[in-house]
Amino acid sequence: MRRTLTLLLAFVLLVALAVPLAGCQRKVTVLTGEIVLCTAGEVIEDNTEEVQVPAGDVEQYGVTTRVITCDEHGDLASVYAAAQKAIADGDLVTARERLRTIVATDPSYRKAASQLAEIDAGSRPAVDSGSADGGTDGTDGTDGTDGTDGTGGEEPTQPDETPVGPVVSLTRYVPDTIDGYVAQGIIADLAFLSRQYLPTAKTADQLVIEVEQHVNADAAVAHQASFVEGYPDSATSKTINGKTVMAGVNGQYAVGIFFDGPLTVAVELHATGSSGTAALDAVFAVVQSITK
Amino acid sequence: MTSETDVTRERKGRARPGPSSSPRARSRPQRSGARSATPLGVALGMIVLLLGTAASSVLGTQAHQSVSASAMAVVAAGGAFVGVLIVFGLPRARPEGLASWLVPLIAGAGGFAFAPWLVMVNRYTDAPPGSEVLFLTTASWGALLAIALAATSRERISRVGGALLALAGAATLVANWERPSSFSPFVRYVPEELQMLAAGVVWVVLVLVLLRAARRGSLGIASLSAALGGLAGAGVLAAVGLAAGTLSRADFSGGGFWGYGIAVSFATAGLLMLLRSASAEAVAGTYLLVPASISLILIAEWVVGPLGPQPMILPAVLAAAASTIAGVAVLWRVNPQRVSGTGALRRVLGVGAAVVAVLAACSAIVALVVPTMTATVNGLRTDGSQFRAAFELWGYEVAGPWLALGMAVIALGMALERTRLRGVFARAAALVVAAGAWWIAADTPLRTLTTFIPSDVQVDYGSEFARIDFAGDPSVWAIAAAGGAMLALGLTLAGRAGARAEQAETESVGHADEDTTGSRGDRS
């Protein structure tokens, strides 16, 4: 009885395993089609659909991205360019008029709203010389239907897309909340992650914290020394919460870097003034905050 | 003659009772070389074997990247020879016949030289992944040995279930070393991994040959023959390597290389220490525990080391280790006894337990072949296009159904086999532990990599370029299997406790003689 039962179980097990291994073709649901993006970042067309295909055919499917400058943002781009030129020329009246036109159409268009607020507050905003989102410079006033394939996957990780894998343990140095800054998404690699923060104060316009895993503590110390060499001005060091922070300035950039075992943590601020020296105290304050 | 007739002879040759000065009778199986196993001795042997095997696995992984497989086989055979000398020294007796040394010689050539060579020759610089190699060359070998030992046992069902549970626990454990895991056996390197299992079969044959010798009291001679066979086999492999130009003097260098040889010598010594007790269950159990022991090393590094990536899914790793230990606990034989309970309730409970356990095992088998979890892949391909796919994992690609199957088979064995009450409680405890571990680790995917997701996406799993996420709970079939196993266990315990009470009552009136109705032995 027991032997028969044993043999029966073994037979059923073998048959049960053989069925999926040999007979059943797995189906995979894939997203396929094309997404058309505007250089301003808006999705103009989403022609994707989910289809169920045999596993062997999965490789043939994917989502391509095409980046164009839409009519609306093409117009805005030319108006924005005119506004920047007016700011550069010191003609804030013209600049304000152009910026109001843009904000009325798209309040989120680049820095139009903030520049308008600065002008209304009586100050002169900095000229925005950066390119439009999406890779194509939309400030030339052309419609720019360039049709090039975009790189949709290169957008920064959104805050809700937390990294996965071992690198997760490094996130303790890139908290969601730092006083005076607004956290952006985390960009993670296998042993490295960085996070950008937008300062709420006007003395700086960007904060980046980079956390990197090294082979051992000696490698981390070596990295700290070589890293700070790139910031030779106003070199200083300070011990904060038991961490030796080496700091320096290079142009508008102020950096503080410390190590924690095999980790190095670099805090980098981009000052809005002509020199980053004034931002060193802010760098130390950030280190103080993340090493509490 | 006035002397009294000697009634003590009873025509059986000897005049007086008491010790005889004549040589021991040879009509009974000899166990002159086998020592009774003390718990301390078994524990010591297991520790030596565990450390030696874990170290040889780690150092072999490091050394094989720069050393040819032939050289690894040579140092493994040399290490095994040293291990035999450590335990037995040089032989003081001569082999009694051709078979007593020729069979171990051949088995040794296979187990001490060919098996290591077969493993190493199928390893590339960084493939198959270390977790797969560890699983296929330690835990899987242990499971093969455990099943081979169980095949001749009266408790074969529960012990096969134990092997299955321990193996599933080991797979679950290495699959939780990181997430997403590189552990995806039999996906990308199928021929190589099958050959590693074949090497395990060769090693199992060697262990069984040595076990047979241990039971005949000739383990020392057999071990030395096997070690010499290993050296001879390694010599052949080295000669072939030299002729093919794959072996050179430069291969015999490096700390990892020599460390591997030393580790093999200790592993061999531990193996022989356990076999001296004429039992190999501890050997199988130790091999099944190697992934867990290596995990402990990583945990220790994490605890005492500086901050850094902590890749393990710790609760699942601990649960999987508990499953492995529970499965290993079931591998030990507990000689069956005839249970004398004949009450109707006890019979109903026994039959009920068996039926429930069969249904649980069937549920587990169904759970293996139905979709269980969903994987979602998001990534960026090298041509810049986005890739997104979702697919279902079959039950056999997830830990839960395998763990449930092991539990159900153990429960079935307990229902059908007349295990002694002490053994029943030990196995019941193991099943309860396994049930708790199942609750924690059942949703562990045993396959992350596939043959159909583009490789340029899979290679980036865990980075900002690609990710794979798993979702889903154990299937109804798996839950039914695990629950059924526990229900069958409960019925078995209830029936056995009732039978025990009835037996005690019978013994109290002098009608029971447990010794005469008891164990008929176990040949495993």
Short mmCIF file of C-alpha atoms in Angstrom, two decimals, chain B residues 2-426:
data_model
loop_
_atom_site.label_atom_id
_atom_site.label_comp_id
_atom_site.label_asym_id
_atom_site.label_seq_id
_atom_site.Cartn_x
_atom_site.Cartn_y
_atom_site.Cartn_z
CA THR B 2 29.35 -39.83 40.25
CA SER B 3 29.56 -36.40 38.84
CA GLU B 4 26.37 -34.64 38.04
CA THR B 5 25.31 -34.30 34.47
CA ASP B 6 26.21 -30.88 33.13
CA VAL B 7 22.83 -29.43 32.21
CA THR B 8 24.28 -26.07 31.28
CA ARG B 9 25.69 -27.33 27.97
CA GLU B 10 22.34 -27.90 26.33
CA ARG B 11 24.33 -29.48 23.48
CA LYS B 12 25.47 -26.02 22.36
CA GLY B 13 29.19 -26.50 22.77
CA ARG B 14 30.10 -24.41 25.78
CA ALA B 15 29.90 -25.79 29.28
CA ARG B 16 29.36 -22.65 31.32
CA PRO B 17 27.62 -19.39 30.77
CA GLY B 18 29.77 -16.28 30.70
CA PRO B 19 32.23 -14.62 28.40
CA SER B 20 33.92 -16.82 25.86
CA SER B 21 37.60 -16.68 25.09
CA SER B 22 37.01 -17.77 21.51
CA PRO B 23 37.03 -15.30 18.59
CA ARG B 24 33.78 -13.56 17.92
CA ALA B 25 31.37 -15.44 15.81
CA ARG B 26 31.45 -14.38 12.17
CA SER B 27 27.91 -15.34 11.33
CA ARG B 28 26.59 -11.93 12.30
CA PRO B 29 27.21 -8.65 10.52
CA GLN B 30 30.39 -7.09 11.78
CA ARG B 31 30.52 -3.55 13.01
CA SER B 32 34.02 -3.64 14.35
CA GLY B 33 34.99 -0.39 12.66
CA ALA B 34 31.76 1.40 13.36
CA ARG B 35 31.53 3.42 16.49
CA SER B 36 28.35 4.23 18.27
CA ALA B 37 27.54 7.81 17.51
CA THR B 38 27.45 10.14 20.45
CA PRO B 39 25.61 13.40 19.94
CA LEU B 40 28.84 15.26 20.63
CA GLY B 41 30.74 13.22 18.07
CA VAL B 42 28.10 13.74 15.43
CA ALA B 43 27.97 17.45 16.21
CA LEU B 44 31.74 17.73 15.95
CA GLY B 45 31.80 15.84 12.67
CA MET B 46 29.00 18.01 11.30
CA ILE B 47 30.82 21.19 12.28
CA VAL B 48 34.06 20.07 10.65
CA LEU B 49 32.23 18.96 7.51
CA LEU B 50 30.12 22.12 7.45
CA LEU B 51 33.06 24.47 7.81
CA GLY B 52 35.18 22.49 5.36
CA THR B 53 32.45 22.34 2.74
CA ALA B 54 31.45 25.98 3.14
CA ALA B 55 35.09 27.07 2.94
CA SER B 56 35.79 24.88 -0.08
CA SER B 57 32.73 26.31 -1.81
CA VAL B 58 33.74 29.91 -1.15
CA LEU B 59 37.42 29.39 -1.92
CA GLY B 60 36.63 27.28 -4.97
CA THR B 61 34.51 30.14 -6.29
CA GLN B 62 37.44 32.48 -5.86
CA ALA B 63 40.12 30.11 -7.18
CA HIS B 64 38.43 28.67 -10.26
CA GLN B 65 38.49 32.02 -12.04
CA SER B 66 42.23 31.81 -12.60
CA VAL B 67 42.96 28.10 -12.28
CA SER B 68 42.11 25.27 -14.65
CA ALA B 69 39.59 22.64 -13.70
CA SER B 70 42.28 19.95 -13.89
CA ALA B 71 44.39 21.72 -11.30
CA MET B 72 41.36 22.13 -9.06
CA ALA B 73 40.70 18.39 -9.36
CA VAL B 74 44.31 17.62 -8.45
CA VAL B 75 44.27 19.80 -5.34
CA ALA B 76 40.84 18.42 -4.37
CA ALA B 77 42.08 14.84 -4.62
CA GLY B 78 45.21 15.76 -2.71
CA GLY B 79 43.11 17.41 -0.03
CA ALA B 80 40.89 14.36 0.23
CA PHE B 81 43.95 12.14 0.63
CA VAL B 82 45.21 14.34 3.45
CA GLY B 83 41.77 14.25 5.04
CA VAL B 84 41.80 10.45 5.04
CA LEU B 85 45.25 10.45 6.63
CA ILE B 86 44.05 12.90 9.30
CA VAL B 87 41.27 10.55 10.36
CA PHE B 88 42.76 7.10 9.79
CA GLY B 89 46.48 7.54 9.30
CA LEU B 90 48.29 4.82 7.37
CA PRO B 91 46.46 1.49 7.24
CA ARG B 92 47.44 -1.28 9.63
CA ALA B 93 45.38 -3.98 7.96
CA ARG B 94 45.28 -5.34 4.44
CA PRO B 95 42.20 -5.50 2.26
CA GLU B 96 40.31 -8.75 2.57
CA GLY B 97 39.52 -9.05 -1.10
CA LEU B 98 39.52 -7.38 -4.46
CA ALA B 99 36.11 -5.79 -4.02
CA SER B 100 37.01 -4.27 -0.69
CA TRP B 101 39.53 -1.94 -2.32
CA LEU B 102 38.65 -1.86 -6.00
CA VAL B 103 35.10 -0.54 -5.58
CA PRO B 104 36.18 2.27 -3.21
CA LEU B 105 39.08 3.01 -5.56
CA ILE B 106 36.71 3.56 -8.49
CA ALA B 107 34.21 5.45 -6.35
CA GLY B 108 37.03 7.61 -4.99
CA ALA B 109 38.24 8.43 -8.48
CA GLY B 110 34.72 9.62 -9.18
CA GLY B 111 33.90 11.38 -5.95
CA PHE B 112 37.25 12.86 -5.00
CA ALA B 113 38.54 13.84 -8.47
CA PHE B 114 35.97 13.60 -11.25
CA ALA B 115 33.13 15.29 -9.34
CA PRO B 116 35.16 18.40 -8.40
CA TRP B 117 36.50 18.55 -11.93
CA LEU B 118 33.01 18.28 -13.41
CA VAL B 119 31.83 21.16 -11.24
CA MET B 120 34.81 23.37 -12.01
CA VAL B 121 34.87 22.69 -15.72
CA ASN B 122 31.29 23.96 -15.91
CA ARG B 123 32.01 27.21 -14.13
CA TYR B 124 32.95 30.32 -16.05
CA THR B 125 34.40 33.54 -14.74
CA ASP B 126 31.12 34.81 -13.33
CA ALA B 127 28.61 32.23 -14.43
CA PRO B 128 26.56 30.39 -13.42
CA PRO B 129 25.83 32.71 -10.51
CA GLY B 130 27.46 31.77 -7.21
CA SER B 131 24.10 31.23 -5.52
CA GLU B 132 23.11 28.66 -8.14
CA VAL B 133 26.46 26.86 -7.95
CA LEU B 134 26.27 26.76 -4.17
CA PHE B 135 22.75 25.37 -4.27
CA LEU B 136 23.54 22.78 -6.94
CA THR B 137 26.81 21.57 -5.44
CA THR B 138 25.98 21.44 -1.74
CA ALA B 139 22.29 21.44 -0.84
CA SER B 140 21.29 19.47 -3.93
CA TRP B 141 24.00 16.88 -3.29
CA GLY B 142 22.78 16.59 0.28
CA ALA B 143 19.23 16.09 -0.92
CA LEU B 144 20.35 13.41 -3.40
CA LEU B 145 22.14 11.59 -0.61
CA ALA B 146 19.18 11.97 1.74
CA ILE B 147 16.82 10.51 -0.85
CA ALA B 148 19.22 7.65 -1.55
CA LEU B 149 19.39 6.87 2.16
CA ALA B 150 15.63 7.15 2.54
CA ALA B 151 14.99 4.75 -0.35
CA THR B 152 15.90 1.75 1.79
CA SER B 153 14.25 3.07 4.92
CA ARG B 154 10.91 2.09 6.37
CA GLU B 155 10.26 5.80 6.80
CA ARG B 156 11.02 6.65 3.22
CA ILE B 157 8.00 8.89 2.69
CA SER B 158 8.60 11.24 5.59
CA ARG B 159 12.34 11.29 4.98
CA VAL B 160 11.89 12.10 1.30
CA GLY B 161 9.53 14.83 2.46
CA GLY B 162 12.24 16.06 4.82
CA ALA B 163 14.76 16.14 2.00
CA LEU B 164 12.29 18.04 -0.16
CA LEU B 165 11.53 20.53 2.59
CA ALA B 166 15.20 21.09 3.37
CA LEU B 167 16.07 21.49 -0.30
CA ALA B 168 13.21 23.93 -0.84
CA GLY B 169 14.36 25.81 2.25
CA ALA B 170 17.90 26.04 0.88
CA ALA B 171 16.63 27.31 -2.48
CA THR B 172 14.43 29.85 -0.72
CA LEU B 173 17.36 30.96 1.34
CA VAL B 174 19.74 31.70 -1.53
CA ALA B 175 16.90 33.30 -3.47
CA ASN B 176 16.62 35.84 -0.66
CA TRP B 177 20.25 36.79 -0.57
CA GLU B 178 19.32 39.78 -2.67
CA ARG B 179 16.30 41.09 -4.51
CA PRO B 180 16.22 41.02 -7.44
CA SER B 181 18.11 37.79 -7.13
CA SER B 182 20.48 36.24 -9.60
CA PHE B 183 19.28 32.84 -8.41
CA SER B 184 17.41 31.32 -11.34
CA PRO B 185 18.48 27.70 -11.69
CA PHE B 186 18.01 25.86 -14.97
CA VAL B 187 17.28 28.98 -16.97
CA ARG B 188 20.49 30.13 -18.64
CA TYR B 189 23.06 27.42 -17.99
CA VAL B 190 21.00 24.27 -18.12
CA PRO B 191 23.64 21.82 -19.42
CA GLU B 192 26.26 23.12 -17.02
CA GLU B 193 23.93 22.90 -14.05
CA LEU B 194 22.73 19.42 -14.96
CA GLN B 195 26.35 18.29 -15.04
CA MET B 196 26.85 19.73 -11.57
CA LEU B 197 23.95 17.57 -10.40
CA ALA B 198 25.53 14.60 -12.18
CA ALA B 199 28.70 15.29 -10.19
CA GLY B 200 26.49 15.09 -7.12
CA VAL B 201 25.35 11.62 -8.13
CA VAL B 202 28.99 10.53 -8.41
CA TRP B 203 29.69 11.95 -4.96
CA VAL B 204 26.64 10.20 -3.51
CA VAL B 205 27.92 6.88 -4.89
CA LEU B 206 31.22 7.47 -3.11
CA VAL B 207 29.49 8.24 0.18
CA LEU B 208 27.32 5.13 -0.10
CA VAL B 209 30.35 2.96 -0.86
CA LEU B 210 32.17 4.35 2.17
CA LEU B 211 29.03 3.94 4.27
CA ARG B 212 28.82 0.30 3.26
CA ALA B 213 32.45 -0.15 4.22
CA ALA B 214 31.84 1.55 7.55
CA ARG B 215 29.07 -0.93 8.32
CA ARG B 216 31.42 -3.76 7.49
CA GLY B 217 34.15 -2.36 9.68
CA SER B 218 36.53 -1.54 6.85
CA LEU B 219 36.08 2.18 6.52
CA GLY B 220 39.78 2.89 6.99
CA ILE B 221 40.87 0.62 4.14
CA ALA B 222 38.03 1.77 1.91
CA SER B 223 38.76 5.44 2.60
CA LEU B 224 42.42 5.02 1.75
CA SER B 225 41.52 3.15 -1.42
CA ALA B 226 39.09 5.88 -2.36
CA ALA B 227 41.67 8.56 -1.68
CA LEU B 228 44.23 6.72 -3.84
CA GLY B 229 41.56 6.37 -6.49
CA GLY B 230 41.01 10.09 -6.26
CA LEU B 231 44.70 10.74 -6.77
CA ALA B 232 44.77 8.36 -9.71
CA GLY B 233 41.72 10.01 -11.24
CA ALA B 234 43.24 13.42 -10.73
CA GLY B 235 46.42 12.16 -12.36
CA VAL B 236 44.45 11.11 -15.42
CA LEU B 237 42.68 14.45 -15.56
CA ALA B 238 45.98 16.27 -15.15
CA ALA B 239 47.54 14.22 -17.94
CA VAL B 240 44.65 15.05 -20.23
CA GLY B 241 44.94 18.70 -19.22
CA LEU B 242 48.65 18.73 -19.95
CA ALA B 243 48.10 17.10 -23.32
CA ALA B 244 45.40 19.63 -24.17
CA GLY B 245 47.50 22.53 -22.95
CA THR B 246 44.96 23.60 -20.36
CA LEU B 247 47.16 22.78 -17.37
CA SER B 248 50.42 24.44 -16.48
CA ARG B 249 52.65 24.93 -13.49
CA ALA B 250 51.27 28.44 -13.06
CA ASP B 251 47.92 26.90 -12.15
CA PHE B 252 49.33 25.62 -8.88
CA SER B 253 49.53 28.95 -7.15
CA GLY B 254 47.40 31.39 -5.25
CA GLY B 255 46.01 31.52 -1.75
CA GLY B 256 42.52 30.62 -2.86
CA PHE B 257 43.77 27.57 -4.71
CA TRP B 258 45.71 26.13 -1.79
CA GLY B 259 43.02 27.21 0.64
CA TYR B 260 40.54 25.22 -1.42
CA GLY B 261 42.71 22.12 -1.05
CA ILE B 262 42.99 22.59 2.71
CA ALA B 263 39.23 23.11 2.99
CA VAL B 264 38.62 19.89 1.03
CA SER B 265 40.91 18.00 3.40
CA PHE B 266 38.88 19.19 6.39
CA ALA B 267 35.62 18.43 4.60
CA THR B 268 36.84 14.92 3.90
CA ALA B 269 37.92 14.49 7.50
CA GLY B 270 34.50 15.62 8.67
CA LEU B 271 32.82 13.26 6.23
CA LEU B 272 34.79 10.31 7.55
CA MET B 273 34.19 11.30 11.17
CA LEU B 274 30.46 11.08 10.49
CA LEU B 275 30.70 7.86 8.47
CA ARG B 276 32.56 6.16 11.32
CA SER B 277 29.24 6.05 13.09
CA ALA B 278 27.93 3.93 10.19
CA SER B 279 25.35 6.57 9.38
CA ALA B 280 25.23 9.15 6.61
CA GLU B 281 22.14 11.14 7.52
CA ALA B 282 24.36 13.71 9.20
CA VAL B 283 26.38 14.02 6.00
CA ALA B 284 23.26 14.71 3.96
CA GLY B 285 21.95 17.13 6.58
CA THR B 286 25.23 19.00 6.73
CA TYR B 287 25.37 19.48 2.98
CA LEU B 288 21.82 20.79 3.05
CA LEU B 289 22.85 23.29 5.71
CA VAL B 290 25.83 24.75 3.85
CA PRO B 291 23.90 27.67 2.26
CA ALA B 292 22.49 28.57 5.66
CA SER B 293 25.95 28.50 7.23
CA ILE B 294 27.34 30.77 4.53
CA SER B 295 24.40 33.09 5.15
CA LEU B 296 25.40 33.25 8.79
CA ILE B 297 28.84 34.43 7.72
CA LEU B 298 27.27 37.20 5.68
CA ILE B 299 24.99 38.17 8.54
CA ALA B 300 27.96 38.32 10.89
CA GLU B 301 29.80 40.52 8.41
CA TRP B 302 26.80 42.77 8.24
CA VAL B 303 26.42 42.98 12.00
CA VAL B 304 30.04 43.72 12.85
CA GLY B 305 30.98 45.45 9.63
CA PRO B 306 30.61 49.07 8.67
CA LEU B 307 27.57 50.49 7.01
CA GLY B 308 27.00 49.36 3.50
CA PRO B 309 24.55 47.63 1.27
CA GLN B 310 22.70 44.92 3.19
CA PRO B 311 21.42 42.74 0.41
CA MET B 312 19.65 40.00 2.36
CA ILE B 313 15.93 39.85 2.90
CA LEU B 314 16.58 38.96 6.50
CA PRO B 315 13.18 37.65 7.69
CA ALA B 316 12.88 35.42 4.66
CA VAL B 317 16.47 34.19 5.01
CA LEU B 318 15.86 33.26 8.63
CA ALA B 319 12.56 31.57 7.77
CA ALA B 320 14.20 29.62 4.96
CA ALA B 321 17.01 28.54 7.27
CA ALA B 322 14.40 27.36 9.76
CA SER B 323 12.72 25.36 6.99
CA THR B 324 16.02 23.76 6.07
CA ILE B 325 16.76 22.83 9.66
CA ALA B 326 13.24 21.43 10.04
CA GLY B 327 13.69 19.31 6.93
CA VAL B 328 17.09 18.10 8.09
CA ALA B 329 15.59 17.12 11.45
CA VAL B 330 13.21 14.78 9.64
CA LEU B 331 16.06 13.05 7.79
CA TRP B 332 17.19 11.17 10.87
CA ARG B 333 15.74 7.71 11.11
CA VAL B 334 13.47 6.85 13.98
CA ASN B 335 12.96 3.11 13.98
CA PRO B 336 9.32 2.29 13.44
CA GLN B 337 7.31 0.45 16.01
CA ARG B 338 4.08 -1.38 15.78
CA VAL B 339 1.36 0.63 17.39
CA SER B 340 -1.00 -1.63 19.22
CA GLY B 341 -3.94 0.71 19.42
CA THR B 342 -6.95 -0.84 17.78
CA GLY B 343 -9.74 1.43 18.90
CA ALA B 344 -12.20 2.55 16.27
CA LEU B 345 -11.57 6.23 16.94
CA ARG B 346 -7.81 5.75 16.61
CA ARG B 347 -8.26 3.90 13.35
CA VAL B 348 -10.54 6.61 12.02
CA LEU B 349 -8.05 9.28 13.01
CA GLY B 350 -5.21 7.39 11.37
CA VAL B 351 -7.08 6.86 8.12
CA GLY B 352 -8.32 10.43 8.22
CA ALA B 353 -4.79 11.74 8.66
CA ALA B 354 -3.59 9.71 5.69
CA VAL B 355 -6.45 10.86 3.49
CA VAL B 356 -5.97 14.51 4.44
CA ALA B 357 -2.23 14.22 3.87
CA VAL B 358 -2.76 12.66 0.43
CA LEU B 359 -5.12 15.49 -0.46
CA ALA B 360 -2.60 18.02 0.83
CA ALA B 361 0.16 16.47 -1.26
CA CYS B 362 -2.09 16.51 -4.33
CA SER B 363 -2.93 20.16 -3.64
CA ALA B 364 0.77 20.94 -3.43
CA ILE B 365 1.38 19.23 -6.76
CA VAL B 366 -1.42 21.23 -8.35
CA ALA B 367 0.04 24.37 -6.74
CA LEU B 368 3.29 23.67 -8.56
CA VAL B 369 1.66 23.93 -11.96
CA VAL B 370 -0.74 26.85 -11.58
CA PRO B 371 0.16 30.55 -11.85
CA THR B 372 1.16 31.89 -8.46
CA MET B 373 2.81 35.29 -8.63
CA THR B 374 3.07 38.13 -11.12
CA ALA B 375 6.31 39.72 -12.23
CA THR B 376 6.39 43.19 -13.74
CA VAL B 377 9.44 44.33 -15.65
CA ASN B 378 10.22 47.96 -16.48
CA GLY B 379 13.39 48.81 -18.29
CA LEU B 380 15.25 50.74 -20.88
CA ARG B 381 16.69 48.88 -23.83
CA THR B 382 20.02 49.67 -25.40
CA ASP B 383 18.31 51.23 -28.41
CA GLY B 384 16.62 53.76 -26.13
CA SER B 385 13.14 52.25 -26.28
CA GLN B 386 11.19 51.55 -23.14
CA PHE B 387 10.32 48.00 -22.24
CA ARG B 388 7.48 46.93 -20.03
CA ALA B 389 6.20 43.42 -19.56
CA ALA B 390 4.21 41.41 -17.06
CA PHE B 391 4.11 37.65 -16.73
CA GLU B 392 2.99 35.04 -14.28
CA LEU B 393 5.26 32.71 -12.41
CA TRP B 394 4.24 29.10 -12.25
CA GLY B 395 4.05 27.52 -8.85
CA TYR B 396 7.27 25.59 -9.36
CA GLU B 397 9.04 28.92 -9.80
CA VAL B 398 8.00 30.07 -6.33
CA ALA B 399 9.12 28.76 -2.95
CA GLY B 400 5.70 28.35 -1.35
CA PRO B 401 4.40 25.32 -3.27
CA TRP B 402 7.69 23.46 -2.84
CA LEU B 403 7.74 24.09 0.90
CA ALA B 404 4.09 23.04 1.11
CA LEU B 405 4.83 19.88 -0.84
CA GLY B 406 7.63 18.97 1.53
CA MET B 407 5.36 19.55 4.50
CA ALA B 408 2.54 17.52 2.98
CA VAL B 409 4.81 14.57 2.18
CA ILE B 410 6.20 14.61 5.71
CA ALA B 411 2.66 14.65 7.09
CA LEU B 412 1.74 11.78 4.80
CA GLY B 413 4.74 9.80 5.98
CA MET B 414 3.86 10.44 9.59
CA ALA B 415 0.33 9.23 8.97
CA LEU B 416 1.40 6.04 7.23
CA GLU B 417 4.57 5.17 9.12
CA ARG B 418 4.52 3.79 12.64
CA THR B 419 7.13 6.14 13.94
CA ARG B 420 7.97 5.99 17.63
CA LEU B 421 6.18 8.60 19.65
CA ARG B 422 9.37 10.52 20.42
CA GLY B 423 10.10 10.72 16.72
CA VAL B 424 6.55 11.80 16.01
CA PHE B 425 6.86 14.74 18.37
CA ALA B 426 10.22 15.74 16.89
#
